XYZ file of C-alpha atoms in Angstrom:
592
model
C 97.261 77.577 117.502
C 93.659 78.210 117.068
C 92.359 81.100 115.220
C 91.301 82.779 118.004
C 95.125 82.803 119.230
C 96.745 86.245 118.986
C 97.468 86.989 115.424
C 101.114 88.078 116.100
C 101.729 84.658 117.554
C 99.827 82.977 115.009
C 102.062 84.543 112.028
C 105.402 84.267 113.998
C 104.852 80.615 114.688
C 103.644 79.714 111.018
C 106.348 81.650 109.332
C 109.142 82.213 111.115
C 109.659 79.825 114.341
C 111.977 77.151 113.530
C 111.773 73.740 115.655
C 112.814 74.213 119.018
C 111.907 77.994 118.997
C 109.170 78.523 121.294
C 109.445 82.465 121.462
C 110.711 85.196 119.462
C 113.856 85.419 121.998
C 114.721 82.092 120.549
C 114.549 83.437 117.018
C 116.251 86.435 117.825
C 119.483 84.452 119.147
C 119.379 81.882 116.060
C 119.378 85.268 113.662
C 122.068 87.164 116.000
C 124.260 84.334 116.178
C 124.283 83.438 112.539
C 124.632 86.820 111.244
C 127.828 87.434 113.599
C 129.333 84.565 111.852
C 131.282 86.666 109.380
C 133.003 88.870 112.062
C 136.429 87.795 113.415
C 136.302 85.181 115.918
C 137.178 86.857 118.949
C 134.506 89.550 118.166
C 131.409 87.492 117.272
C 129.971 87.269 120.591
C 129.920 90.953 120.901
C 128.484 91.203 117.789
C 126.038 88.686 118.309
C 124.800 90.479 121.502
C 124.650 94.011 119.677
C 122.201 92.307 117.051
C 120.150 90.522 119.583
C 119.679 94.018 121.432
C 118.735 95.641 118.102
C 115.933 93.145 117.682
C 114.761 93.681 121.253
C 114.569 97.459 120.349
C 112.682 96.982 117.391
C 115.473 96.777 114.463
C 115.401 93.753 112.995
C 115.592 91.712 109.525
C 113.092 91.619 106.945
C 111.209 88.323 106.773
C 113.963 86.076 104.744
C 116.319 86.983 107.094
C 114.277 86.098 110.135
C 113.053 83.130 108.499
C 116.257 81.524 107.085
C 119.373 82.857 109.204
C 121.173 80.168 110.549
C 118.873 77.343 109.351
C 121.370 75.472 107.736
C 119.188 75.114 104.279
C 119.925 76.766 101.075
C 116.908 79.538 101.332
C 118.329 82.953 100.435
C 118.036 85.825 103.121
C 117.337 88.705 100.360
C 113.764 89.754 99.832
C 114.492 91.621 96.579
C 115.508 90.632 93.354
C 115.016 92.132 89.638
C 116.214 89.726 86.587
C 115.989 89.963 83.024
C 112.500 88.494 81.602
C 114.113 87.254 78.117
C 117.592 86.211 76.783
C 118.147 88.560 73.984
C 121.748 87.812 73.014
C 122.761 89.607 69.479
C 122.642 87.231 66.639
C 120.348 84.941 68.295
C 116.616 84.573 68.514
C 114.943 86.197 71.940
C 114.087 83.204 74.230
C 112.058 83.222 77.225
C 113.245 79.901 78.360
C 116.753 80.235 80.025
C 115.645 83.407 81.859
C 112.387 81.450 82.942
C 114.761 78.805 84.430
C 116.863 81.264 86.356
C 113.856 82.908 87.714
C 112.625 79.551 88.924
C 116.025 79.232 90.608
C 115.270 82.274 92.616
C 111.943 81.939 93.096
C 112.634 78.391 94.647
C 115.201 79.685 97.023
C 112.466 82.339 98.474
C 113.219 85.238 96.400
C 110.854 87.631 95.072
C 111.523 88.768 91.437
C 110.754 91.586 89.546
C 110.956 91.850 85.607
C 111.149 94.308 82.884
C 109.033 92.780 79.962
C 109.680 95.531 77.745
C 112.564 93.584 75.511
C 109.900 90.794 74.651
C 109.123 90.813 71.106
C 105.378 92.327 70.658
C 102.651 89.740 69.654
C 102.642 89.582 65.939
C 106.504 89.181 65.614
C 106.200 85.335 65.589
C 105.970 85.381 69.265
C 103.123 85.394 71.748
C 104.237 88.657 72.866
C 104.277 90.001 76.710
C 101.421 88.676 77.985
C 102.077 85.119 76.541
C 105.341 85.535 78.325
C 104.085 86.429 81.688
C 101.730 83.668 81.421
C 104.515 81.459 81.316
C 106.436 83.145 84.571
C 102.848 83.235 86.416
C 102.193 79.338 85.497
C 105.948 78.390 86.839
C 105.589 80.238 89.912
C 101.945 78.629 90.931
C 103.674 75.468 90.254
C 106.173 75.973 92.984
C 103.414 77.081 95.381
C 101.441 73.788 94.393
C 104.823 71.782 95.217
C 104.193 73.180 98.895
C 106.897 76.009 98.651
C 106.439 79.373 99.775
C 104.418 81.407 97.426
C 106.188 83.561 95.324
C 105.996 87.307 94.714
C 106.703 88.722 91.031
C 106.463 92.059 89.348
C 105.923 93.006 85.550
C 107.016 96.018 84.328
C 106.323 97.277 80.939
C 107.398 100.495 79.289
C 104.522 103.208 78.156
C 105.627 102.838 74.581
C 105.760 99.132 74.121
C 103.120 97.622 71.723
C 101.615 94.961 73.972
C 100.688 97.812 76.630
C 97.027 97.747 75.651
C 96.878 93.991 76.042
C 99.073 93.950 79.290
C 96.331 96.753 80.875
C 93.284 94.370 80.034
C 95.095 91.262 81.265
C 94.144 91.591 85.055
C 90.388 93.000 84.629
C 88.612 91.027 87.130
C 91.920 90.255 88.814
C 91.857 86.520 87.834
C 94.804 86.525 85.642
C 98.517 86.178 86.658
C 97.624 85.969 90.547
C 101.415 85.745 91.402
C 102.235 89.109 89.864
C 101.756 92.863 90.530
C 101.957 95.203 87.228
C 103.587 98.516 86.864
C 103.924 100.390 83.399
C 107.421 102.480 83.328
C 106.061 106.094 82.632
C 108.935 108.273 80.985
C 109.148 112.054 81.287
C 108.508 112.484 77.514
C 105.302 110.331 77.706
C 103.844 112.403 80.915
C 104.822 115.875 78.843
C 102.802 114.182 75.788
C 99.795 113.671 78.221
C 99.813 117.269 79.410
C 100.139 118.924 76.106
C 97.511 116.453 74.443
C 100.316 115.375 72.093
C 100.478 112.117 70.045
C 102.222 108.952 71.183
C 104.134 106.200 69.449
C 104.206 102.864 70.513
C 107.089 101.034 69.075
C 109.687 98.128 69.473
C 113.031 97.256 68.203
C 111.529 94.426 66.552
C 109.717 94.475 63.365
C 105.960 93.200 62.715
C 105.859 89.748 61.083
C 105.812 90.060 57.393
C 102.314 90.662 55.945
C 101.572 92.558 59.356
C 103.170 95.848 58.746
C 100.693 98.703 59.300
C 100.907 102.090 57.492
C 102.748 103.544 60.464
C 105.420 100.613 60.422
C 108.612 102.259 59.917
C 111.881 102.815 61.452
C 112.525 105.679 63.598
C 115.787 107.683 64.095
C 116.845 105.477 66.954
C 116.196 102.117 64.843
C 112.715 101.052 66.684
C 109.837 100.205 64.561
C 106.633 102.368 65.037
C 103.405 100.267 65.355
C 100.800 102.590 66.531
C 100.347 106.216 66.955
C 97.765 107.465 69.204
C 96.884 110.297 71.328
C 98.822 110.245 74.407
C 95.730 110.845 76.479
C 93.850 107.973 75.351
C 96.908 105.366 76.435
C 96.663 107.629 79.831
C 92.753 106.872 80.207
C 93.568 103.077 79.584
C 96.458 103.161 82.245
C 94.389 105.200 84.951
C 91.231 103.361 84.053
C 92.957 100.083 84.693
C 94.396 101.192 87.881
C 91.324 102.537 89.201
C 89.105 99.165 88.115
C 91.794 96.932 89.171
C 94.193 98.615 91.728
C 96.674 97.924 88.828
C 99.089 98.831 87.220
C 100.987 101.051 89.834
C 103.179 103.473 87.926
C 106.954 103.765 88.097
C 108.341 107.244 87.309
C 111.072 105.671 85.486
C 113.322 108.972 84.570
C 112.845 110.215 88.248
C 114.191 106.696 89.356
C 117.157 106.877 87.273
C 117.965 110.519 87.573
C 118.168 110.136 91.597
C 120.257 107.084 91.521
C 123.525 107.716 92.529
C 124.926 104.890 90.407
C 123.224 106.580 87.265
C 126.217 106.830 85.091
C 126.767 103.033 85.180
C 123.444 101.333 85.326
C 119.841 101.567 84.277
C 116.987 100.761 86.334
C 114.188 99.409 84.380
C 112.102 97.654 87.050
C 111.526 96.896 90.623
C 111.106 94.376 93.285
C 107.831 93.075 93.582
C 106.416 96.012 96.036
C 108.157 98.596 94.462
C 110.380 100.165 97.152
C 113.664 98.701 95.425
C 114.284 99.936 91.715
C 117.246 97.527 90.633
C 119.303 96.747 87.311
C 119.303 93.114 85.881
C 120.613 90.855 88.558
C 120.285 93.328 91.348
C 119.105 92.621 94.887
C 118.621 94.173 98.382
C 118.549 92.883 101.558
C 116.120 94.962 103.853
C 115.791 95.691 107.643
C 112.795 97.407 108.929
C 112.876 99.596 112.374
C 109.733 99.534 114.329
C 109.786 103.652 114.916
C 107.098 103.609 117.514
C 109.207 101.997 120.123
C 111.406 105.392 120.246
C 108.251 107.310 121.159
C 108.572 108.661 124.762
C 105.689 109.278 126.900
C 103.147 108.234 124.272
C 99.888 110.644 124.433
C 101.507 112.798 126.864
C 101.126 110.306 129.529
C 103.898 111.156 132.327
C 105.355 113.849 130.482
C 104.957 115.614 127.019
C 105.224 113.173 124.185
C 108.440 113.090 122.309
C 110.670 110.928 119.896
C 114.023 109.772 121.069
C 115.871 110.581 117.556
C 119.175 109.548 119.724
C 118.322 105.969 120.145
C 116.940 105.469 116.656
C 120.335 106.788 115.195
C 122.209 103.786 117.493
C 120.096 101.239 116.306
C 120.361 102.359 112.730
C 124.215 102.542 112.933
C 123.972 98.610 114.003
C 121.325 97.889 111.328
C 123.664 98.723 108.747
C 126.432 96.222 109.850
C 123.926 93.499 110.169
C 122.769 93.871 106.777
C 126.171 94.244 105.141
C 126.744 90.697 106.974
C 124.136 89.208 105.166
C 125.426 89.823 101.628
C 128.379 87.856 103.046
C 126.698 84.863 104.473
C 123.468 84.480 102.567
C 122.801 81.706 100.133
C 122.974 83.417 96.058
C 120.440 81.387 93.718
C 122.441 82.803 90.819
C 126.334 83.697 90.442
C 125.184 86.844 88.356
C 123.440 88.163 91.341
C 126.105 87.435 93.856
C 128.509 89.215 91.673
C 126.276 92.480 91.397
C 125.392 92.395 94.902
C 129.615 92.294 95.943
C 130.112 95.194 93.334
C 127.680 97.450 94.891
C 126.333 95.871 98.259
C 122.843 97.437 98.247
C 121.180 97.246 101.819
C 117.712 98.841 102.899
C 117.040 100.179 106.250
C 113.599 100.796 106.747
C 110.788 101.524 109.117
C 107.589 100.383 110.445
C 105.023 101.593 112.486
C 105.173 105.221 111.268
C 101.660 105.845 111.608
C 101.369 104.603 115.171
C 104.164 106.642 115.940
C 102.619 109.523 114.899
C 99.482 109.122 116.772
C 101.364 108.672 120.094
C 102.947 112.003 119.603
C 99.188 113.353 119.018
C 99.906 113.915 115.363
C 97.612 113.873 112.761
C 99.109 111.698 109.629
C 97.137 113.839 107.057
C 98.401 117.104 108.473
C 101.483 119.181 107.937
C 102.969 118.768 111.654
C 102.798 114.612 111.022
C 104.938 114.947 107.704
C 107.358 117.386 109.243
C 108.018 114.542 112.163
C 107.908 111.747 109.661
C 110.564 113.597 107.349
C 112.844 114.231 110.792
C 112.562 110.303 111.525
C 113.504 109.407 107.612
C 116.354 111.794 107.667
C 117.761 110.525 111.099
C 117.626 107.121 109.709
C 119.402 108.436 106.221
C 122.087 110.292 107.629
C 122.962 107.328 110.295
C 122.897 105.100 107.595
C 125.319 106.781 105.504
C 127.448 107.432 108.281
C 127.318 103.875 109.469
C 128.577 102.770 105.853
C 131.259 105.023 105.264
C 132.718 103.866 109.018
C 132.303 100.368 107.893
C 134.175 101.110 104.674
C 137.087 102.381 106.770
C 136.949 98.750 108.488
C 136.118 96.666 105.163
C 136.416 99.012 102.247
C 134.240 100.533 99.822
C 132.012 98.875 97.625
C 134.006 98.337 94.679
C 132.097 100.321 92.484
C 132.386 103.452 94.389
C 133.001 106.711 92.833
C 133.183 109.556 95.446
C 131.832 112.301 92.748
C 128.449 110.140 92.798
C 127.999 111.215 96.687
C 130.033 114.235 97.438
C 129.514 116.448 94.300
C 127.216 119.467 94.632
C 123.515 118.230 93.892
C 124.246 114.583 93.425
C 121.258 112.998 93.397
C 119.937 114.951 96.522
C 122.758 113.849 98.996
C 124.487 117.306 99.022
C 122.186 117.785 102.188
C 124.057 115.059 104.070
C 125.445 116.592 107.008
C 129.226 118.107 107.020
C 130.467 115.181 109.286
C 128.590 112.614 107.064
C 130.190 114.029 104.072
C 133.648 113.898 105.814
C 133.827 110.393 106.664
C 132.370 109.445 103.170
C 135.452 111.563 101.782
C 137.790 109.896 104.190
C 136.517 106.166 103.785
C 134.025 105.943 101.005
C 130.882 104.024 101.492
C 130.461 100.319 102.075
C 127.151 100.067 100.481
C 125.590 101.955 97.149
C 122.015 102.294 98.523
C 121.036 102.423 102.456
C 117.596 103.481 102.840
C 114.376 101.606 101.415
C 110.978 101.820 102.876
C 109.019 98.421 102.268
C 105.567 97.667 103.354
C 106.959 95.265 105.917
C 104.075 93.039 105.515
C 104.015 89.984 107.807
C 107.090 91.305 110.146
C 105.102 93.782 111.328
C 102.557 91.488 112.624
C 104.687 88.738 113.727
C 107.335 90.893 115.463
C 105.912 94.436 116.009
C 102.564 93.423 117.470
C 100.721 94.257 114.347
C 101.606 97.726 114.029
C 100.860 100.237 111.029
C 102.856 98.675 108.027
C 105.485 100.561 106.398
C 104.904 104.388 105.935
C 101.073 103.347 105.792
C 98.170 105.106 107.520
C 96.399 102.660 110.058
C 93.791 100.867 108.086
C 91.585 100.176 110.935
C 91.377 99.958 114.817
C 90.130 96.481 114.716
C 89.434 94.190 111.839
C 89.206 90.793 110.891
C 92.025 89.323 108.738
C 92.160 86.453 106.504
C 95.123 84.483 106.998
C 96.328 81.532 105.468
C 98.248 79.292 107.821
C 100.280 76.346 107.402
C 99.422 75.994 103.600
C 95.647 75.388 104.796
C 92.625 77.261 103.907
C 92.421 81.130 104.935
C 90.903 81.845 108.307
C 89.649 84.894 109.769
C 91.643 86.450 112.616
C 90.625 89.324 114.784
C 93.406 91.964 114.974
C 93.709 95.317 116.769
C 96.040 98.384 116.230
C 98.552 98.725 118.990
C 98.352 102.475 119.333
C 94.622 102.305 119.632
C 95.058 99.293 122.229
C 97.805 101.815 124.046
C 95.291 104.768 124.354
C 92.219 102.810 125.667
C 95.034 100.825 128.333
C 95.919 104.419 129.169
C 92.478 106.217 129.362
C 89.770 103.457 129.642
C 87.721 101.475 127.327
C 85.123 104.149 127.335
C 87.616 107.042 126.442
C 86.667 108.984 123.125
C 89.347 108.888 120.566
C 91.663 112.012 119.877
C 90.852 113.766 116.633
C 94.243 112.609 115.087
C 92.823 109.161 114.853
C 91.860 108.995 111.676
C 92.208 105.748 109.575
C 93.544 105.664 105.938
C 90.014 105.774 104.165
C 89.458 108.865 106.049
C 92.422 110.572 104.894
C 92.239 112.472 101.204
C 94.714 110.753 98.726
C 96.404 114.028 98.312
C 97.572 113.780 102.022
C 98.566 109.735 101.625
C 100.790 111.673 98.368
C 102.000 114.159 100.534
C 103.552 111.729 103.184
C 105.200 109.689 100.436
C 106.805 112.926 98.771
C 107.882 114.255 102.321
C 109.958 111.205 102.902
C 111.162 110.270 99.250
C 114.047 113.050 99.617
C 115.564 110.889 102.314
C 115.359 107.825 100.926
C 117.902 106.510 98.135
C 116.028 103.524 96.951
C 112.364 103.814 96.791
C 108.970 103.870 98.974
C 106.121 101.320 98.605
C 103.028 103.207 99.276
C 99.452 102.498 98.217
C 96.492 105.201 98.161
C 93.174 104.286 99.078
C 90.321 105.487 96.999
C 87.034 106.362 98.100
C 84.051 104.685 96.693
C 83.110 108.054 94.653
C 86.353 108.053 92.814
C 86.593 107.987 89.416
C 89.537 107.069 86.745
C 89.862 110.872 86.423
C 91.066 111.213 89.912
C 93.659 108.602 89.453
C 94.833 110.529 86.589
C 95.064 113.535 88.652
C 96.814 111.775 91.519
C 99.375 110.136 89.447
C 100.480 113.679 87.689
C 100.463 115.300 90.840
C 103.073 112.278 92.154
C 105.318 113.023 89.240
C 105.366 116.491 89.719
C 106.012 116.180 93.354
C 109.220 113.780 92.612
C 108.331 110.542 93.994
C 109.159 107.307 92.353
C 106.277 105.369 91.960
C 102.921 104.861 93.355
C 99.693 102.550 93.768
C 96.293 102.878 94.146
C 93.378 100.805 95.648
C 89.751 101.210 95.330
C 87.679 98.850 97.912
C 85.483 96.633 95.493
C 82.466 94.970 97.463
C 82.553 92.080 94.799
C 85.991 91.157 95.787
C 86.795 89.218 98.906
C 88.855 91.503 101.348
C 91.939 90.350 102.901
C 91.181 93.074 105.700
C 87.533 93.267 107.027
C 86.835 96.500 109.405
C 85.040 94.966 112.360
C 82.008 97.104 113.855
C 83.554 99.073 117.044
C 82.727 102.223 118.916
C 85.971 104.115 117.812
C 85.208 102.975 114.143
C 81.692 104.736 114.571
C 83.199 107.833 115.977
C 85.647 107.961 113.188
C 82.858 107.613 110.548
C 81.117 110.298 112.483
C 83.746 112.764 112.163
C 83.930 111.975 108.587
C 80.562 112.799 107.829
C 80.477 115.665 110.109
C-alpha cells in the first residue's frame, strides 16, 4: 500500500496479515482457531468462537500472538523474556559466549530479551567489562536484523553499585551506541536513602581488580565483595539523572519495590525486566501479553445520546476470556529454550493489559491530568485485576493450580497488596488456587494499538497529538512518513463537526505536568501485579535536577520503574506533530 493509505491498514498488512488474510477478521479466525487447539476436541469450536468474539470486542493477543499463532512456523508467541547475560558457574571463569548464543536463539524466534549485566565482571578484572559485553549482544542482534529477521529488542539492566556504572551511563550519549537496547539502572532503597541523606556510596563487585590495579579502597566488604570506588551518592545520582535528561536513558527500576511486591518473592529474585519494563522476570522468565482496548467499553461517548459511562460488566467478561486465551498460549507456543519452558510451566505468568486508556477518559469527559480521571482509571485497572484473578482461580479448578502456588503468598493479610481482592475472589483462590502466578501487566502496546485498535492511545499513555506524521519502516525498506490521527479526536469532530472547539479535557501528553503523568501511574500500580510501562515527557525547560526530583517522587509513591523523554530538535523524531486547529487551540490554552 502507498504511504497515503490508512496507518492502521499499513501496519496491519506489514506486520500481522499472513498470506491469504485480506482483513483483520481473517487474522482473528486464524488466531482464535489456533489458540483453541489445546481445548478438548468437543469444545474447540466453542472456545474458538469465544476467542474470536473477544477479538471483535477489543481483547486481543499481543503482537507475537497475532503474528505467529497458527502459522506453522517456529516463531514464539511470547513477547517478553529475561535471560542471564553471563555464565558464571562456580569454579569456572565467567563467560558471555554460551549466554549470548542462548540469547540469539530467543531473538531469532521473535522474543524481546532483558538481561541483568550486574554479574559481568567489571573492566580491569581481565575482561572487557559490562560495556564490552553489551557491545557483543548489540552486534549479534543487529546481525539478525541485517539477515532479514524482525528487528530485535533488548534491555540492559545494571545495579547501582556496579563499578562499570559510570561508563554504562556515558555509553549512549548522542544515542548512537547500542541501538537495539533500552537501558535501566536498578536502584536499591539503600542507595536512594544515601541520596536523600547525602551519604557516601561504594561501587563494588564480587570479582577483585586485576593484579596491580588495586585502588586504596580495594578491600573486601563483610559480604565478600571488593570495593572499587567510594563517592558521594549524590554525585552518582547526578550522573544517572543527567544521562536520563540528556539521552532519555537510562530508565530506573526500583528493585526493592519490585521484589517486595512480588507474590513469589520467597522463591525468586527479580533483577531485570523485558525490553519495555512492564514485566520484571527471573532468569529464563517470560510472559505472554494480551491488551484490551478499554475505550470500546465507553457508552455514549462525550455524552451524546445519554450520559457518558463505562461498562464495567462488559469489560469483566472480556477479561475472564482473555485469561483462558493467554493460558492456552503457554501450552501451544514454541519455546526458544527448554529453561524458558520449564520456568513458564512452573509459574504460568500471563499479562492482561489495556490500551486506549487516554481515549476512554476523553470520551468520558475526563482530563487525564486530574484526580477524577485517575479515579476512573484505577477503577478500570481494579476491574481487570479482580476478574483476572477470579478467572485464574476458576481455571485452576478446571486445569490445576500452577505448580509453584503457595496460598499464603496471595491470601495472607498484606500479602503483596493483594489483600484487597474481593471476598468472592479470595474464596475462589482458597478453594482452587491460581492457574497463573501473575496476571496483570500494562505494556505500551505499540503496533497492535495502531493495527487493531485504529491507532488509539498506547497503553496507559496520554495522547501524543491529535494528528501527526509518523515514520514507519514498512517491508524492511526505508522509513516513510504516514499521517496519523487520534480516534477520540476524530470521534469528537464526527459528532460535533470539524469546526467544533475541543473540550478542555483534550490535553496532549506534552501539555500535562510531569507530576500528573506520574500520578496516573501511581494510581494504577496497586492493581498491577507485574509492572507498568510509562514514559514521562519533559518540557524543553526541564533540567536534570527536575528528573531527579521526579525519580524520587516515583520511588516514594510506590511505582516500580519510570522513564523520561525530553524532545531533542537534533534527533529525527518518530512522531512529528502536524499543524492543525486543535493543536493551535491546545497550545493557546497552555500559554494562557
